[in-house]
Amino acid sequence: MQYSEKVMDHFQNPRNVGKMDDADGIGEVGNAKCGDIMKIYIKVNNGILTDVKFNTFGCGSAIATSSMATEMIKGKPIEEALTLTNKAVVEALDGLPANKIHCSVLAEEAVKAALYDYYKRNGIEPPESLKSCSGCCSSCSTCEEIIC
Amino acid sequence: MICVLYLNRSHEYILNRAEACIMEIYADNAATTAMSPNAKSAMLPYMDEIYGNPSSLHTYGQKAAASLYEFRKTIAYYINADDKEIYFTSGGSESDNQAILTAAKIGERNGKKHIISSKFEHHAVLHTLNKLEKQGFKITLLDVYKNGIVKPEDVRDAIQDDTAFVTIMYANNEIGTIQPIAEIGNICREKGVIFHTDAVQAAGHINIDVKKQNIDMLSISAHKFHGPKGIGALYCRKGIPLYTLIEGGAQERGKRAGTENIPAIAGMAAAFKEACEKIEENTIYVTELRNKLIDELSQIPNSMLNGDKFFRLPGNVNMCFEGIEGESLLLLLDAKGIAASSGSACTSGSLDPSHVLLALGIPAEIAHGSLRLSLSEYNSKEDIDYIIKAVPEVVAYLRDMSPVWEKLQKGEIKYAIQ
């Protein structure tokens, strides 16, 4: 198993690490039994994600995908963040080992969970694309029992 | 302790890094060891001077055959076996496979299809047992309790009329706990049940006496005691007809075909001799390093040692740090020049954490945050000082970005490790 240079860079020098006291939306996905939990905080101003922070419990690629996902949506309009896919995160990191793809799924779900939370807090009906979010990558055997 | 240029290291990502000088500490001796200079020089003549095939009748062959005989005697001597009881194999996994399949064949012939083992064996054992289970064998995997040690009375209680054999490892590869081999050997001998032990982690580190300990079969691997990789041995007590895994020649008394890897066997014999001669000295030195490491790392809040503190291999440290994940810990330590290992799911390719830690009853979320540091006599006191400084820093950094740690601190979830 080999991580790309970009994965190692984002793992060793993660961007946007931290918590946010005045977040407009918070999304947390994953489960400690599976070994990954991602928590993403967003700050929204005039429909733009002016700030994004993350906290992650997980392996190297979990930290790297969190970092990359936050970079990809920071400063972008909400509509653009809604279209973020795990595939795009993987591509931006120059690939992930096959058994680590679930980390990118988790990163996408964490972003969506934060957006969902933002909509809910503001009394806005979330778009359909957010409602399917399971908050779980369903990649490990211990995860099945968790209903998100 | 060596200071090297990052540029000397192979990873591409490191090639681009500017840091000039870091420590380089190898603390993964349970995975493999550096070869001893003695073992290395013992191998060299067998590459280009004494290169004959021991099966050949000419002088070249006979010289090689004479050496092979000496190497076999060396291995036998240090476990108190007869040279005719030593079979060279490609390593621990092959030895385990051959021993288990042998014992299963014998059992099957006598209508005995029950096998006793433990929950935390190496996969070379567990996977072979899975295969046998599919062929109709019943497998009992004994509990290893919280301290990672099998209870001999559990072995006694588990033995039935149709028990074919017992296979229990000598020392665990992840947590280093040493099993009561002599007691288990006694029980098996008394009950007339074959006893195999995977001694891959123990050989060269703990004194082994197959006669006194009533061991019928024992697996060893050279690269765990500063010998070369790809070579190992199986001790099989006289009177137990070994089952042949590899057919095609009369080598190893017809029990393992293929021209003998004499350079590797020479290296293994030299390394085993050296390791066994220095067992007492190395045990004292390495145990001191280990204990210092355990004591200091235990100061990290919400950390714990996995497995019994005293009945463990001299060089094994295995700890869990709550709220973090092992692979990221491992990679950050590597970036600081420390090579360690983890029972983390993420390092193994599967997503479930170490079966060894789960067998101890450690919850999956804690088992993900494990770190194994396995030392050898090649480690210095300075290495330990550096590790003691580096690990708490990395643990604190990862905890700081961990949502699990945040919840623990806020009291939203309860600490599993106090």
XYZ file of N, CA and C in Angstrom, chain A residues 1-6 8-9 11-14 17-19 28 31-39 41 54-63 99-100 102-103 137-142, chain B residues 6 11-13 16-17 322-329 331-332 334-335 344-353 364-366 368-369 397-407 410 412:
276
model
N 0.846 -1.197 0.000
C 0.000 0.000 0.000
C 0.880 1.246 0.000
N 0.618 2.089 -0.930
C 1.440 3.289 -1.033
C 0.545 4.507 -1.205
N 0.791 5.520 -0.415
C 0.039 6.767 -0.564
C 0.743 7.672 -1.567
N -0.047 8.449 -2.298
C 0.536 9.409 -3.233
C 1.192 10.535 -2.438
N 1.999 11.296 -3.164
C 2.688 12.431 -2.566
C 1.663 13.416 -1.996
N 0.584 13.605 -2.746
C -0.445 14.569 -2.315
C -1.131 14.101 -1.025
N 0.179 12.203 1.261
C 1.129 12.393 2.359
C 1.239 13.863 2.746
N 1.185 14.730 1.735
C 1.263 16.161 2.017
C 0.055 16.595 2.855
N -1.829 14.725 4.628
C -1.830 14.054 5.928
C -0.848 14.747 6.884
N 0.343 15.019 6.375
C 1.366 15.596 7.255
C 1.194 17.100 7.488
N 0.591 17.766 6.520
C 0.337 19.212 6.672
C -1.136 19.485 6.394
N -2.006 18.953 7.229
C -3.433 19.088 6.925
C -3.888 20.548 6.932
N -7.433 22.387 9.789
C -7.688 21.606 11.012
C -8.198 22.540 12.094
N -9.179 22.105 12.808
C -9.624 22.888 13.958
C -11.106 22.785 14.212
N -11.525 23.499 15.236
C -12.937 23.523 15.598
C -13.451 24.921 15.324
N -21.066 15.432 11.263
C -20.167 14.400 11.792
C -20.611 13.047 11.273
N -17.768 6.195 12.475
C -17.953 5.559 13.770
C -16.622 5.002 14.245
N -16.372 5.213 15.511
C -15.050 4.879 16.041
C -14.729 3.391 15.926
N -15.766 2.570 15.934
C -15.529 1.124 15.809
C -14.889 0.790 14.472
N -15.288 1.551 13.434
C -14.717 1.332 12.106
C -13.358 2.000 11.967
N -13.060 2.883 12.903
C -11.759 3.523 12.856
C -11.739 4.888 12.199
N -12.884 5.433 11.802
C -12.890 6.774 11.209
C -14.074 7.584 11.702
N -13.803 8.797 12.142
C -14.877 9.762 12.395
C -14.409 11.106 11.835
N -15.278 11.719 11.039
C -14.934 13.050 10.522
C -15.983 14.034 10.974
N -15.516 15.220 11.352
C -16.415 16.280 11.785
C -16.027 17.534 11.011
N -16.951 21.575 10.088
C -17.639 22.793 10.494
C -17.663 23.751 9.304
N -12.051 21.176 10.051
C -12.363 19.767 10.305
C -11.591 19.218 11.493
N -12.168 18.172 12.079
C -11.506 17.335 13.082
C -11.723 15.901 12.633
N -10.660 15.116 12.648
C -10.810 13.732 12.190
C -10.093 12.767 13.104
N -10.776 11.665 13.377
C -10.165 10.509 14.055
C -10.063 9.464 12.958
N -8.859 9.083 12.609
C -8.758 8.085 11.551
C -7.355 7.946 11.011
N -7.255 7.144 9.966
C -5.951 6.827 9.407
C -5.432 7.980 8.543
N -4.275 7.770 7.960
C -3.651 8.807 7.154
C -4.556 9.315 6.051
N -5.228 8.407 5.367
C -6.063 8.848 4.254
C -7.343 9.508 4.751
N -7.803 9.177 5.946
C -8.981 9.843 6.502
C -8.648 11.314 6.763
N -7.468 11.554 7.296
C -7.044 12.931 7.560
C -6.813 13.669 6.238
N -8.401 -0.001 -0.675
C -9.061 -0.204 0.627
C -9.231 1.096 1.407
N -8.857 2.217 0.802
C -8.999 3.507 1.481
C -10.048 4.392 0.813
N -13.111 4.228 0.976
C -14.198 4.567 1.903
C -13.943 5.869 2.647
N -12.656 6.229 2.817
C -12.342 7.498 3.498
C -12.863 8.672 2.690
N -19.939 4.927 5.894
C -19.396 4.414 4.646
C -19.773 2.945 4.446
N -20.321 2.315 5.466
C -20.718 0.900 5.415
C -19.600 -0.009 4.937
N -18.381 0.358 5.262
C -17.268 -0.419 4.738
C -16.766 -1.509 5.676
N -17.170 -1.438 6.925
C -16.636 -2.464 7.816
C -17.766 -3.220 8.517
N -17.411 -4.379 8.990
C -18.437 -5.265 9.522
C -19.132 -4.706 10.757
N -18.402 -3.901 11.538
C -18.986 -3.400 12.777
C -19.974 -2.270 12.527
N 17.223 12.548 4.478
C 15.913 12.089 4.033
C 16.026 11.519 2.626
N 10.826 6.436 -0.165
C 9.513 6.968 -0.504
C 9.607 8.245 -1.315
N 8.798 8.282 -2.346
C 8.823 9.416 -3.257
C 8.516 10.724 -2.541
N 7.513 10.648 -1.661
C 7.105 11.884 -1.009
C 8.222 12.471 -0.167
N 10.933 14.737 -1.831
C 10.668 16.150 -2.061
C 10.741 16.985 -0.794
N 11.000 16.330 0.296
C 11.006 17.083 1.546
C 12.379 17.684 1.815
N -6.136 6.019 23.761
C -7.536 6.277 23.454
C -7.723 7.568 22.651
N -8.666 7.512 21.717
C -9.028 8.720 20.977
C -8.255 8.955 19.694
N -7.292 8.066 19.386
C -6.571 8.227 18.125
C -6.528 6.904 17.371
N -6.105 6.990 16.122
C -6.092 5.820 15.259
C -4.637 5.472 14.975
N -4.375 4.184 14.921
C -2.998 3.697 14.867
C -2.206 4.018 13.614
N -2.877 3.986 12.468
C -2.103 4.202 11.237
C -1.543 5.609 11.169
N -2.357 6.599 11.560
C -1.851 7.968 11.504
C -0.718 8.154 12.516
N -0.840 7.495 13.642
C 0.226 7.530 14.649
C 1.528 6.963 14.063
N 2.387 6.603 10.867
C 2.953 7.393 9.773
C 3.653 8.642 10.296
N 3.084 9.239 11.348
C 3.735 10.437 11.900
C 5.019 10.061 12.633
N 6.863 7.580 11.742
C 7.796 7.292 10.643
C 8.417 8.589 10.143
N 7.585 9.625 10.070
C 8.102 10.922 9.622
C 9.145 11.461 10.598
N -3.709 -1.545 14.096
C -4.776 -0.796 13.452
C -5.283 -1.537 12.228
N -6.581 -1.445 11.997
C -7.168 -2.089 10.835
C -6.537 -1.539 9.573
N -6.244 -0.245 9.624
C -5.810 0.434 8.420
C -4.452 -0.035 7.924
N -3.652 -0.613 8.778
C -2.342 -1.051 8.312
C -2.421 -2.442 7.709
N -3.517 -3.131 7.974
C -3.563 -4.525 7.568
C -4.318 -4.730 6.271
N -4.984 -3.701 5.794
C -5.738 -3.867 4.556
C -7.189 -4.175 4.818
N -7.473 -4.844 5.918
C -8.875 -5.077 6.274
C -9.303 -3.874 7.110
N -10.591 -3.744 7.349
C -11.027 -2.576 8.114
C -11.324 -2.929 9.567
N -11.166 -4.189 9.899
C -11.398 -4.586 11.279
C -10.061 -4.630 12.010
N -10.033 -4.151 13.245
C -8.758 -4.104 13.939
C -8.237 -5.493 14.306
N -13.229 -2.487 19.824
C -12.678 -2.148 18.505
C -12.189 -0.708 18.444
N -12.958 0.221 19.044
C -12.571 1.626 18.914
C -11.258 1.936 19.634
N -10.934 1.129 20.642
C -9.658 1.316 21.347
C -8.552 0.590 20.585
N -8.167 0.218 17.572
C -7.707 0.994 16.417
C -6.513 1.873 16.767
N -6.410 2.243 18.042
C -5.342 3.168 18.441
C -4.157 2.468 19.057
N -0.856 15.593 19.394
C -1.223 16.257 18.127
C -2.473 15.601 17.528
N -2.476 14.282 17.480
C -3.619 13.570 16.881
C -4.875 13.702 17.743
N -4.687 13.695 19.050
C -5.852 13.857 19.935
C -6.469 15.235 19.742
N -5.591 16.207 19.504
C -6.069 17.564 19.349
C -6.999 17.698 18.139
N -6.803 16.873 17.131
C -7.683 16.958 15.955
C -8.715 15.830 15.924
N -8.823 15.090 17.030
C -9.738 13.951 17.042
C -11.101 14.299 17.637
N -12.168 14.124 16.863
C -13.510 14.374 17.416
C -13.862 13.386 18.536
N -13.224 12.231 18.530
C -13.479 11.251 19.596
C -12.895 11.761 20.911
N -11.681 12.273 20.822
C -11.020 12.817 22.010
C -11.807 13.995 22.571
N -12.335 14.815 21.662
C -13.134 15.977 22.073
C -14.345 15.517 22.897
N -15.005 14.484 22.371
C -16.195 13.971 23.081
C -15.825 13.374 24.431
N -15.204 16.218 26.794
C -16.421 16.923 27.186
C -17.334 16.033 28.031
N -19.006 13.543 26.856
C -20.142 13.057 26.062
C -20.082 11.543 25.895
